CSV table of C-alpha atoms and ligand atoms in Angstrom, one decimal:
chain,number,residue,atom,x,y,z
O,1,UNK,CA,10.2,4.6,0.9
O,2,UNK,CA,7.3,3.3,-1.2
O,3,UNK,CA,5.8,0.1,-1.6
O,4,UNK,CA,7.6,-2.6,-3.3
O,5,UNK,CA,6.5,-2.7,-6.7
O,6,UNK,CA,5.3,-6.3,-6.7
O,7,UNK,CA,2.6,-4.9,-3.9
O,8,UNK,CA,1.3,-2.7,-6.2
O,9,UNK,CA,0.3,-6.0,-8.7
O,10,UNK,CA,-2.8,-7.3,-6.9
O,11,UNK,CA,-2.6,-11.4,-6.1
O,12,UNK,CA,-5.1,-13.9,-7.3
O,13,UNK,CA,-7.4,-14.3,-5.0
O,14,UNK,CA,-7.7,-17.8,-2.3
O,15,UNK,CA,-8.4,-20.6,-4.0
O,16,UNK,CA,-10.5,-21.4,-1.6
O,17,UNK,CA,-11.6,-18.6,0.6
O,18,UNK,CA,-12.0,-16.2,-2.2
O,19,UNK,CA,-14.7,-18.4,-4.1
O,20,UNK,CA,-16.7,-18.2,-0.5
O,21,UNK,CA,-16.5,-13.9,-1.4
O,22,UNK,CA,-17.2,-14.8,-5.1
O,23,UNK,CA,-20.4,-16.8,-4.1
O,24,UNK,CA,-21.8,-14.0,-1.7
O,25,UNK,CA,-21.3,-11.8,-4.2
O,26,UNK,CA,-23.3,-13.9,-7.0
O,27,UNK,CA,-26.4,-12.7,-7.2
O,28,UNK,CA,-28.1,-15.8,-8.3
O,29,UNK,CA,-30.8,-17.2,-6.2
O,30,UNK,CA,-30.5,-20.7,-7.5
O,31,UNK,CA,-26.1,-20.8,-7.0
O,32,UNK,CA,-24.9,-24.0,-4.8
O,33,UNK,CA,-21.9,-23.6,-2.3
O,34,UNK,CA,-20.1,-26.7,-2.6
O,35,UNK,CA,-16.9,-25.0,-2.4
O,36,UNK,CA,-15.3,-24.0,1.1
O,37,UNK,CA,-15.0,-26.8,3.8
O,38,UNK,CA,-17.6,-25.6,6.2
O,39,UNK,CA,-20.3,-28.0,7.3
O,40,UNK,CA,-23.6,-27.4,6.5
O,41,UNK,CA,-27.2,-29.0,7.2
O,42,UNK,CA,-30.1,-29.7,5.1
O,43,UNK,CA,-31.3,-25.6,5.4
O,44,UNK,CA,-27.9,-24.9,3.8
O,45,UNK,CA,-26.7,-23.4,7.8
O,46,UNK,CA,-23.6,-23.4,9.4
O,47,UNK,CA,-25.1,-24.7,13.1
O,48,UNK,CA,-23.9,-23.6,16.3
O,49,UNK,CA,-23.7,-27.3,18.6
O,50,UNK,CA,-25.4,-27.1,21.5
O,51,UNK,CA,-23.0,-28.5,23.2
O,52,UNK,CA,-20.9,-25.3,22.5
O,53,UNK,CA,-23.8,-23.4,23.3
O,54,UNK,CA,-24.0,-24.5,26.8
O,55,UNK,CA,-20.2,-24.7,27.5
O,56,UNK,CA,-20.6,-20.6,26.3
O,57,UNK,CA,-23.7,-20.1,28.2
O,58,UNK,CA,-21.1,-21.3,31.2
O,59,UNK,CA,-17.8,-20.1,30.1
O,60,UNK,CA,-19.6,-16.6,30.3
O,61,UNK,CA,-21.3,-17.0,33.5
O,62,UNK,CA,-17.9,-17.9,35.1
O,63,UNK,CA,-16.9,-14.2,34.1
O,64,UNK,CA,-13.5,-15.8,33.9
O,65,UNK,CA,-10.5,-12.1,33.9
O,66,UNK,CA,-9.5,-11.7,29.4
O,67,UNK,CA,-5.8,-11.4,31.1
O,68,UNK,CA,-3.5,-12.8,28.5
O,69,UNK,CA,-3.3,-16.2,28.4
O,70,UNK,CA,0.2,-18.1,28.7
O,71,UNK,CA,2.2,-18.0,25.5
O,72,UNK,CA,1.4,-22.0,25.2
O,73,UNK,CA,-2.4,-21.6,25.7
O,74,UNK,CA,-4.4,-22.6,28.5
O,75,UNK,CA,-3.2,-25.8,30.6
O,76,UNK,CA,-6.7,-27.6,30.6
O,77,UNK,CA,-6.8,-27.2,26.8
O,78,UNK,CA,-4.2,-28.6,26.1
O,79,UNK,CA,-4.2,-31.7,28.2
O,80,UNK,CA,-7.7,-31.6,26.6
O,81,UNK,CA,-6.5,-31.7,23.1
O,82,UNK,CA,-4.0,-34.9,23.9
O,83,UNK,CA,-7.4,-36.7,25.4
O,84,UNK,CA,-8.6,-36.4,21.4
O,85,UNK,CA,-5.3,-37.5,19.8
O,86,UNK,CA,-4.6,-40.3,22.0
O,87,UNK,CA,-6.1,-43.3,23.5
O,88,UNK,CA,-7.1,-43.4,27.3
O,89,UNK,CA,-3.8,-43.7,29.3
O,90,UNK,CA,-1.9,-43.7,26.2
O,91,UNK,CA,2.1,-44.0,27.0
O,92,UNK,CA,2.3,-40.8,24.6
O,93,UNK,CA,0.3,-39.1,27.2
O,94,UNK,CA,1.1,-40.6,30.5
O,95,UNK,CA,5.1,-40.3,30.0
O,96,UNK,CA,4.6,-36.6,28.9
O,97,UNK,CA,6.3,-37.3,25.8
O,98,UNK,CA,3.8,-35.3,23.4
O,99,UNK,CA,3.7,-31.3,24.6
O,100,UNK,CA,0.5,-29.6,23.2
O,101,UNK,CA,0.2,-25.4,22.5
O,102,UNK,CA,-2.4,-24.0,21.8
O,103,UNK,CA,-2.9,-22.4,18.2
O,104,UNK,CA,-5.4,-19.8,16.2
O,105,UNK,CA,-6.7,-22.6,14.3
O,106,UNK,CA,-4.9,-25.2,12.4
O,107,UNK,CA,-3.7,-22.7,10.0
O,108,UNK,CA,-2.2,-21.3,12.8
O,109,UNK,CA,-0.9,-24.3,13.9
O,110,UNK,CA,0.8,-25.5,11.2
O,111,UNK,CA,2.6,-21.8,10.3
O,112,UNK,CA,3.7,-22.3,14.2
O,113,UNK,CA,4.7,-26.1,13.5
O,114,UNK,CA,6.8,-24.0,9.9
O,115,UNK,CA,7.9,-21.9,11.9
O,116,UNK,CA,9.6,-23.9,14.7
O,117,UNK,CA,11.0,-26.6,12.6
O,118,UNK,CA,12.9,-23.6,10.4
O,119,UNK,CA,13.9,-21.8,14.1
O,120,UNK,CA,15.7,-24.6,14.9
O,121,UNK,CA,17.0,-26.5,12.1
O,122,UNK,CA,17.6,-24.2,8.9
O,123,UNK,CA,16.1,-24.9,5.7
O,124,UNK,CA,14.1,-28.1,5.2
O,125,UNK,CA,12.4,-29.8,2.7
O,126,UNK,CA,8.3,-30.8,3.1
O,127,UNK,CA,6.8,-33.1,1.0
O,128,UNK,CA,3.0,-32.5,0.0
O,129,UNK,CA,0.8,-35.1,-1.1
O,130,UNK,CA,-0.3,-34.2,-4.6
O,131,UNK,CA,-3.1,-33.1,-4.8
O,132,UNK,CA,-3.3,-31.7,-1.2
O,133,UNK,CA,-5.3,-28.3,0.1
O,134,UNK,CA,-3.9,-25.7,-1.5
O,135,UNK,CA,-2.9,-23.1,1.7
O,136,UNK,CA,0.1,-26.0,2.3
O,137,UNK,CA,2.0,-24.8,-0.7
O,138,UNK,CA,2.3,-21.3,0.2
O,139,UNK,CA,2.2,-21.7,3.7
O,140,UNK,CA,5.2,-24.0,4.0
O,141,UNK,CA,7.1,-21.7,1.1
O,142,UNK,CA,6.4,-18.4,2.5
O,143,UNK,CA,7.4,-19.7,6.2
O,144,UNK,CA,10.7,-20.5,4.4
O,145,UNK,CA,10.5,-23.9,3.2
O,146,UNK,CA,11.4,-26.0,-0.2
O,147,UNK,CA,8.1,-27.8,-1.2
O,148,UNK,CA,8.2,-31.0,-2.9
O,149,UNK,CA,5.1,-33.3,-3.9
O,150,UNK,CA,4.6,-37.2,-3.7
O,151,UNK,CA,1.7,-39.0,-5.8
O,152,UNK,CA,-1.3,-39.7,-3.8
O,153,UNK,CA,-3.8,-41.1,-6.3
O,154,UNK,CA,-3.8,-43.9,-8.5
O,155,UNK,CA,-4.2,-43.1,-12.4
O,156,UNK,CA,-8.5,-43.6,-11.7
O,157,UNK,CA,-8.0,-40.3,-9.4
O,158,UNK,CA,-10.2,-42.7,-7.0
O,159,UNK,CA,-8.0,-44.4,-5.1
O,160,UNK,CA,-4.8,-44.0,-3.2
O,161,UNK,CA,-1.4,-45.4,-5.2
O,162,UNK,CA,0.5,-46.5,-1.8
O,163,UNK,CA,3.1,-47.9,-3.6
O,164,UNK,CA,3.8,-44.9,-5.8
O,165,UNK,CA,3.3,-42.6,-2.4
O,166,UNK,CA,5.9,-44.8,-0.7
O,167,UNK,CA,8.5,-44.9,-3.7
O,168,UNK,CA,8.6,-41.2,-3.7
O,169,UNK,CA,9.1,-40.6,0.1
O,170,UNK,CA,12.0,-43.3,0.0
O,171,UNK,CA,13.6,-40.7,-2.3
O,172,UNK,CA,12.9,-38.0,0.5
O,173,UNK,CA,16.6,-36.9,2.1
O,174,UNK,CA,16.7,-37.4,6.2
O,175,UNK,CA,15.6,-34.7,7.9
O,176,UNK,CA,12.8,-33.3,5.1
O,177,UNK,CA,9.2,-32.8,6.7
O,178,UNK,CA,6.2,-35.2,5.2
O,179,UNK,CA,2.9,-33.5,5.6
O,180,UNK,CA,0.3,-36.7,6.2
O,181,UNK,CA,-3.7,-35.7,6.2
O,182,UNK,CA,-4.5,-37.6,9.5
O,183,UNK,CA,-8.1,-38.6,8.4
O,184,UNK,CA,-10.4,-37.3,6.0
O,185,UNK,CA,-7.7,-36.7,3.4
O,186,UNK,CA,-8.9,-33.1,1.5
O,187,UNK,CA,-9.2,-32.9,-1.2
O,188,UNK,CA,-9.8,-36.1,-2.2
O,189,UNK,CA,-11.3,-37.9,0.2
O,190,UNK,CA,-9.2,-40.8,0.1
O,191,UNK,CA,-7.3,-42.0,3.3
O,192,UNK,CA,-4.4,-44.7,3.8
O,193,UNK,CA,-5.7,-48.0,5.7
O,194,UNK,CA,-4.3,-49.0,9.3
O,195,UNK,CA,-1.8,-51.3,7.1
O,196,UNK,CA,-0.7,-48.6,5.3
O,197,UNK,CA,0.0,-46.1,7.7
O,198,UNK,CA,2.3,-48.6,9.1
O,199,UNK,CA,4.2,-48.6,5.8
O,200,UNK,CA,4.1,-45.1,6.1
O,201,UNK,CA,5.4,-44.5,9.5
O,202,UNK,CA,8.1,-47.7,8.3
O,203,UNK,CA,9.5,-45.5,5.5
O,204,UNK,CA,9.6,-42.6,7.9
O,205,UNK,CA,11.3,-43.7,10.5
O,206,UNK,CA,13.7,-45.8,7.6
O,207,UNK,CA,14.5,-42.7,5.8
O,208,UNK,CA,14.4,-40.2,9.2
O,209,UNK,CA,11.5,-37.7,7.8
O,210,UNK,CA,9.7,-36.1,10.5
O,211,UNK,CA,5.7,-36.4,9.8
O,212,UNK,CA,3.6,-33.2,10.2
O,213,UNK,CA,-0.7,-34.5,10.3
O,214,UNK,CA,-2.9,-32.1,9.2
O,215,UNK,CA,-5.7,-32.9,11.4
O,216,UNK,CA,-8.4,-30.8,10.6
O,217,UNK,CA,-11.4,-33.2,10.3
O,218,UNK,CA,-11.0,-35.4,12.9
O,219,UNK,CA,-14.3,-37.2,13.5
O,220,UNK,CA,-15.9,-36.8,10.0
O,221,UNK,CA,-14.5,-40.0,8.6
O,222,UNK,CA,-15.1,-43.3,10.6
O,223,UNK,CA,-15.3,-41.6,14.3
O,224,UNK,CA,-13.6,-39.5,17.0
O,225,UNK,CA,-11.2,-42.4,18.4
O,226,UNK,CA,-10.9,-43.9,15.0
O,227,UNK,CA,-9.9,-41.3,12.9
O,228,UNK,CA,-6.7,-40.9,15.2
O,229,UNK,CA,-5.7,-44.3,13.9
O,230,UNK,CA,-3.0,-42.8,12.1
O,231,UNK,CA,-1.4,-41.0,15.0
O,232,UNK,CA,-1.7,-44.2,17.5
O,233,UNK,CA,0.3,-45.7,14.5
O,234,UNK,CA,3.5,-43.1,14.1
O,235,UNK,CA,3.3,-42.8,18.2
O,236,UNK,CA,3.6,-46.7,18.3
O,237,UNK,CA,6.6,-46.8,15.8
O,238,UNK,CA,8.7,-44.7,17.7
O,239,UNK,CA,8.6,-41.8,15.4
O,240,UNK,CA,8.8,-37.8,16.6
O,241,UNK,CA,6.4,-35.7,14.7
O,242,UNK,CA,3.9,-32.6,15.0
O,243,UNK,CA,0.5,-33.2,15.1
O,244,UNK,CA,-1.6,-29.6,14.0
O,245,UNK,CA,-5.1,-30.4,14.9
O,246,UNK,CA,-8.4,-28.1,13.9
O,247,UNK,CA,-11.2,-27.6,15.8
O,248,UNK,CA,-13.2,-25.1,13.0
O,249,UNK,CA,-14.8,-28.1,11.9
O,250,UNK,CA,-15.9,-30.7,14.4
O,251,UNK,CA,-16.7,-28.2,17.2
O,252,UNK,CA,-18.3,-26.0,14.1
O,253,UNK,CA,-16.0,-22.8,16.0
O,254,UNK,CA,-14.6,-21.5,12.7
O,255,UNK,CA,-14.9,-18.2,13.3
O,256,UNK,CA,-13.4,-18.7,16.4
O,257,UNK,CA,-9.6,-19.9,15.5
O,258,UNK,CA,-9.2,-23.1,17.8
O,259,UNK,CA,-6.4,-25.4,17.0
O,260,UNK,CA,-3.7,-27.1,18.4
O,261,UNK,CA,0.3,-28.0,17.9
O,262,UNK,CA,1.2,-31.3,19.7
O,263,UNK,CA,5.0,-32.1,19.7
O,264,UNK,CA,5.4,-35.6,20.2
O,265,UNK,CA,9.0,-36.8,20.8
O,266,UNK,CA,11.0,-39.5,22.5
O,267,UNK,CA,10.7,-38.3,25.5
O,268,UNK,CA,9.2,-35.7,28.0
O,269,UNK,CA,12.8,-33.8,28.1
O,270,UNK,CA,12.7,-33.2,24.2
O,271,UNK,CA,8.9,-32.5,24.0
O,272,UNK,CA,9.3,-30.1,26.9
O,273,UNK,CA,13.0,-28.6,25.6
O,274,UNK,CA,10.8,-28.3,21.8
O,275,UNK,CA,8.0,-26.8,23.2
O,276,UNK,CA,10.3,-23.5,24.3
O,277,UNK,CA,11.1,-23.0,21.0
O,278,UNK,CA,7.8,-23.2,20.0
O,279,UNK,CA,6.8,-20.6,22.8
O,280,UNK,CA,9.2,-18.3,20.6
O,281,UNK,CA,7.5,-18.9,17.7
O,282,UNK,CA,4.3,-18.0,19.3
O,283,UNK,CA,5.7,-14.8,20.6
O,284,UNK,CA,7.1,-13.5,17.7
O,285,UNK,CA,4.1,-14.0,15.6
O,286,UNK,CA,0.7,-13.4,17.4
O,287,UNK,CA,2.0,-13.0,21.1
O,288,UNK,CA,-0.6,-15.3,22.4
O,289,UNK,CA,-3.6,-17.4,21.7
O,290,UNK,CA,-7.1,-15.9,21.5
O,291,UNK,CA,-9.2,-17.6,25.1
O,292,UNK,CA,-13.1,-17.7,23.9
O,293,UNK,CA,-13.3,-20.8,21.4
O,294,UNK,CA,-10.7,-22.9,23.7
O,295,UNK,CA,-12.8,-22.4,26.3
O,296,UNK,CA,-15.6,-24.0,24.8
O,297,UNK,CA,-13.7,-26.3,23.7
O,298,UNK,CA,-11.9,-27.3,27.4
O,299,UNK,CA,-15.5,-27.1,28.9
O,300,UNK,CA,-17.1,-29.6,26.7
O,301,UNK,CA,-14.2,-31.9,26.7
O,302,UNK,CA,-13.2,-31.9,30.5
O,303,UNK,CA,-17.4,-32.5,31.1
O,304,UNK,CA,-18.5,-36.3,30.6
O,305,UNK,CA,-21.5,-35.6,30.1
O,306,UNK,CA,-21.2,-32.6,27.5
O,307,UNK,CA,-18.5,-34.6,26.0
O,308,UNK,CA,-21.2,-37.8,25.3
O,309,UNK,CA,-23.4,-34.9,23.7
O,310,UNK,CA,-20.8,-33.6,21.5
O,311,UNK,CA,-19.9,-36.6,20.0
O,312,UNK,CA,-23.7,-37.4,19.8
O,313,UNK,CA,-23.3,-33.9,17.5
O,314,UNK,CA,-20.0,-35.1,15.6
O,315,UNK,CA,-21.7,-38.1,15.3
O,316,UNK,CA,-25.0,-36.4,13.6
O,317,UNK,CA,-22.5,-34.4,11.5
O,318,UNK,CA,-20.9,-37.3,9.9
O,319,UNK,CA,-24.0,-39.1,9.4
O,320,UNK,CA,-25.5,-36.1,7.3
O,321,UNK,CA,-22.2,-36.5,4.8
O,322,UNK,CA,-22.2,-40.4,4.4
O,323,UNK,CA,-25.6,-40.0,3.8
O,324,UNK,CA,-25.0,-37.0,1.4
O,325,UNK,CA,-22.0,-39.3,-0.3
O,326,UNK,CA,-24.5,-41.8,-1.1
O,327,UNK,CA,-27.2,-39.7,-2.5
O,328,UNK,CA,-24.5,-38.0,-4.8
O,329,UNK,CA,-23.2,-41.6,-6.4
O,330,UNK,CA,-27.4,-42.7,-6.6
O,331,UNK,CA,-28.1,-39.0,-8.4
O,332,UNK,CA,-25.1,-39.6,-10.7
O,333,UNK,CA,-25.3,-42.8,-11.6
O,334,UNK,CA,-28.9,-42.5,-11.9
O,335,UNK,CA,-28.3,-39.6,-14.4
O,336,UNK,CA,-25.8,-42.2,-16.4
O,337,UNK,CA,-23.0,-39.6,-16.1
O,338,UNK,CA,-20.0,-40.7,-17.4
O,339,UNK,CA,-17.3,-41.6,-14.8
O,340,UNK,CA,-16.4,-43.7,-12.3
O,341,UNK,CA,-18.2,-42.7,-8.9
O,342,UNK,CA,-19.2,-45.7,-7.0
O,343,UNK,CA,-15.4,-45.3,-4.7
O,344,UNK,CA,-16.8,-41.6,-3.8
O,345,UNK,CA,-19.3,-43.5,-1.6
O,346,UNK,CA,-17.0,-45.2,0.4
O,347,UNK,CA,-14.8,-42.1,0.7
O,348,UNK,CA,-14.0,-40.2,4.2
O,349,UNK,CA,-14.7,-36.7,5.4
O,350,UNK,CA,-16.5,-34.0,3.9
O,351,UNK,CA,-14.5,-33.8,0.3
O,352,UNK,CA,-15.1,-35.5,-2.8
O,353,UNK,CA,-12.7,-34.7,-5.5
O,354,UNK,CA,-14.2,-34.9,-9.1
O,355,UNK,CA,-11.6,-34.4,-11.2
O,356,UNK,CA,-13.1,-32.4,-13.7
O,357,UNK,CA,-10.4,-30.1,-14.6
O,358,UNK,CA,-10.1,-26.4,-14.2
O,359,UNK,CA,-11.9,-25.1,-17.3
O,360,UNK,CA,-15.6,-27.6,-16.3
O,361,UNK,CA,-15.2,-26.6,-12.5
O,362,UNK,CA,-14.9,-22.5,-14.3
O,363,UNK,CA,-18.2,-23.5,-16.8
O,364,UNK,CA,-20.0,-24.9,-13.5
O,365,UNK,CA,-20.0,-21.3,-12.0
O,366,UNK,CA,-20.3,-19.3,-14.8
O,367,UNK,CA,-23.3,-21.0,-16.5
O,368,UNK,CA,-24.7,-22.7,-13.7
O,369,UNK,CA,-24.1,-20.8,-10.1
O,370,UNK,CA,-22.4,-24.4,-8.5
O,371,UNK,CA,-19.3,-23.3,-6.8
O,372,UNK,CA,-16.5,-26.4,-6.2
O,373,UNK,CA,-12.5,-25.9,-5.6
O,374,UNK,CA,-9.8,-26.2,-8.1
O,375,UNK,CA,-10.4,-29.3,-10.4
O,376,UNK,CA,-13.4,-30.5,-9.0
O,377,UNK,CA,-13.3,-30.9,-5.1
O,378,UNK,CA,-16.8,-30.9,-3.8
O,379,UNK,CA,-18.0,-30.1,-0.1
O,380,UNK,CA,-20.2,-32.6,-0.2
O,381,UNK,CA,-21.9,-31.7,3.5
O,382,UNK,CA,-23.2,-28.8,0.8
O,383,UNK,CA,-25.3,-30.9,-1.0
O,384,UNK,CA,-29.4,-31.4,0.0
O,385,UNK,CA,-32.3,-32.7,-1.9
O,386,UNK,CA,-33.1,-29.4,-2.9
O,387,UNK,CA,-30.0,-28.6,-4.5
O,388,UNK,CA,-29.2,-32.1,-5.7
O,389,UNK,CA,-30.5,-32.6,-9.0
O,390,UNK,CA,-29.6,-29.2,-9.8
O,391,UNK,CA,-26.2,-29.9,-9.0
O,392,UNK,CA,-26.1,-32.9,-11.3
O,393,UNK,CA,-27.7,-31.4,-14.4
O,394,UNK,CA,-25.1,-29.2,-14.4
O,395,UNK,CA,-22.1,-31.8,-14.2
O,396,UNK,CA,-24.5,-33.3,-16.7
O,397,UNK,CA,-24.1,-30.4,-19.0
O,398,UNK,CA,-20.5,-29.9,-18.5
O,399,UNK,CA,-19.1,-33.3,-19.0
O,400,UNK,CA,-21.4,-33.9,-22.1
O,401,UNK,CA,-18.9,-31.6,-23.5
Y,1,LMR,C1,-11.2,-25.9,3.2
Y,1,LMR,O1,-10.3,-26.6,2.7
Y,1,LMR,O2,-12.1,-25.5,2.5
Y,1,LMR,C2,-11.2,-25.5,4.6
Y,1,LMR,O3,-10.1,-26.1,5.3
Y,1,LMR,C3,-11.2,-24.0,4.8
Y,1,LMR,C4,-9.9,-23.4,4.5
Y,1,LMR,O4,-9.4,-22.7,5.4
Y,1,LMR,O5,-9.5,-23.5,3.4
């Protein structure tokens, strides 16, 4: 049999993660990489946290056996995990009600989380915010799903239209899945309040949607604890829901796939009945999840003191992008662009979303090297004072037109 004739007709490339192919293959010595989430510091490097470095340093000494690991992932990392999502002694926790697996990254745990939900009840419904990062769309439609969007911004593309948000998901059928960004909203930037996320768990539990959070930047927006905000809130109303959390980003393991799929239901008999399914999920997919970055990650989390100097890190990490949000608005409003940019300042997590439409973001690379996503979102942990003015000449250039 040959190849189906449609795999013959070469795809586009990732929106995202073909740009970061696109910009190593540019051969321009003054192009910027504001494009693909990956933290950088001032030298424009990716840096290994020395916390991680010393939880390797042991993790190898211990010379642990590379058996497979249990379909769910290792035990300590997932209890792990639960300490991030949840408070201390949190009633989520203690009553077992929310079951954790471990998952090759949050991609990986939110084709698991797909994957389950259509195992065990047929076809569904999600709901994306619009705009949201663009892997959701095909993941959830190639796992099976129907994708539908709700508004997200108001008209200023600034700031978050709650009411609209709500109004759509009132319109959402019971039983349809509502992907939520947990904190640090990408691509925009732009995150609910504590009073809103109670709306939104209200209209959830009103209409019966089951909430999936996309937590992939937990600690990057107001802090480890706070960032989880939103999940304390949809635990507290009584809601069941799947929590896909990444650890790429705030443990800087990218290349290393750590993630994690927390069920978190009624009860302990539901989260532990859910998490077989889940098991079969695994298995039929990837088997098992990789050991090395959940290591690292168990070590460092399940050691006080390497804990304290990891969110020290996060901490440093989130510091660099507030401070790199506020040097953006100064440098543009400095230059006089036109625009409104001042609510970019107050904004959470490592995206800022421009709005510049498709054919300025195309000019920006094209005539000036500076690489951003779709229509406009900017990494803005890429910026430093180097690149900076650069950076803005070149908005400069493109929105005079
Ligand atoms: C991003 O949005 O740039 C990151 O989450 C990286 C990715 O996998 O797309």
């Amino acid at each position: 049999m040959p190849l189906p004739s449609r795999a013959l007709d070469p795809a586009p490339p990732d929106p995202i993660l073909g740009l970061a192919e696109a910009f190593r293959a540019d051969p321009r010595e003054s192009k910027v990489n504001l494009a693909v989430g990956v933290f950088v510091d001032e030298t424009g490097r990716t840096p290994v946290l020395p916390s991680v470095l010393t939880a390797e340093r042991r993790v190898l000494e211990a010379g642990a056996s590379r058996t497979y690991l249990p379909i769910e992932g290792r035990p300590g990392y997932r209890d792990a995990v639960r300490t991030l999502l949840f408070a201390p002694g949190h009633e989520a926790v203690t009553s077992g009600r929310a079951a954790t697996a471990q998952t090759p990254g949050g991609t990986g745990a939110l084709r698991v989380a797909a994957d389950f939900l259509l195992q065990t009840g047929g076809p569904r419904t999600v709901w994306l915010s619009q705009p949201t990062w663009p892997n959701h769309q095909q993941l959830f439609r190639l796992a099976g799903m129907a994708v539908r969007t709700y508004p997200y911004l108001d008209a200023t593309g600034r700031r978050l239209d709650a009411d609209a948000m709500l109004g759509e998901l009132r319109d959402a059928a019971p039983g349809d899945v509502v992907v939520l960004h947990g904190s640090c909203h990408n691509p925009t930037g732009v995150d609910p309040d504590v009073s809103t996320w109670h709306e939104i768990a209200e209209v959830a539990a009103e209409r019966s949607l089951l909430p999936i959070v996309d937590f992939a930047y937990q600690g990057f927006g107001d802090g480890i604890a706070d960032d989880a905000a939103s999940i304390g809130v949809l635990a507290g109303a009584g809601l069941e829901f799947l929590v896909c959390s990444s650890f790429s980003k705030n443990f800087a393991l990218y290349a290393e796939r750590v993630g994690a799929l927390t069920i978190v239901a009624q009860d302990a008999a539901r989260a532990d009945a859910a998490l077989t399914h889940v098991r079969i999920a695994i298995r039929s997919n990837y088997s098992n999840p990789p050991a090395h970055g959940a290591q690292i990650v168990e070590t460092i989390l399940c050691d006080p003191a390497l804990r304290a100097d990891w969110e020290v890190e996060v901490a440093g990490m989130r510091s660099r992008i507030r401070g790199n949000r506020g040097a953006f608005v100064d440098a543009l409003g400095a230059a006089g662009l036109p625009g409104e940019w001042e609510p970019l300042r107050g904004q959470r997590g490592m995206f800022a979303l421009l709005g510049l439409g498709a054919e300025r973001v195309e000019r920006l690379r094209r005539e000036f090297g500076v690489y951003m996503v779709g229509a406009g979102r900017v990494n803005v942990a890429g910026l430093t004072q180097e690149n900076l003015p650069r950076v803005v000449e070149s908005l400069a250039a493109v929105l005079a037109s």
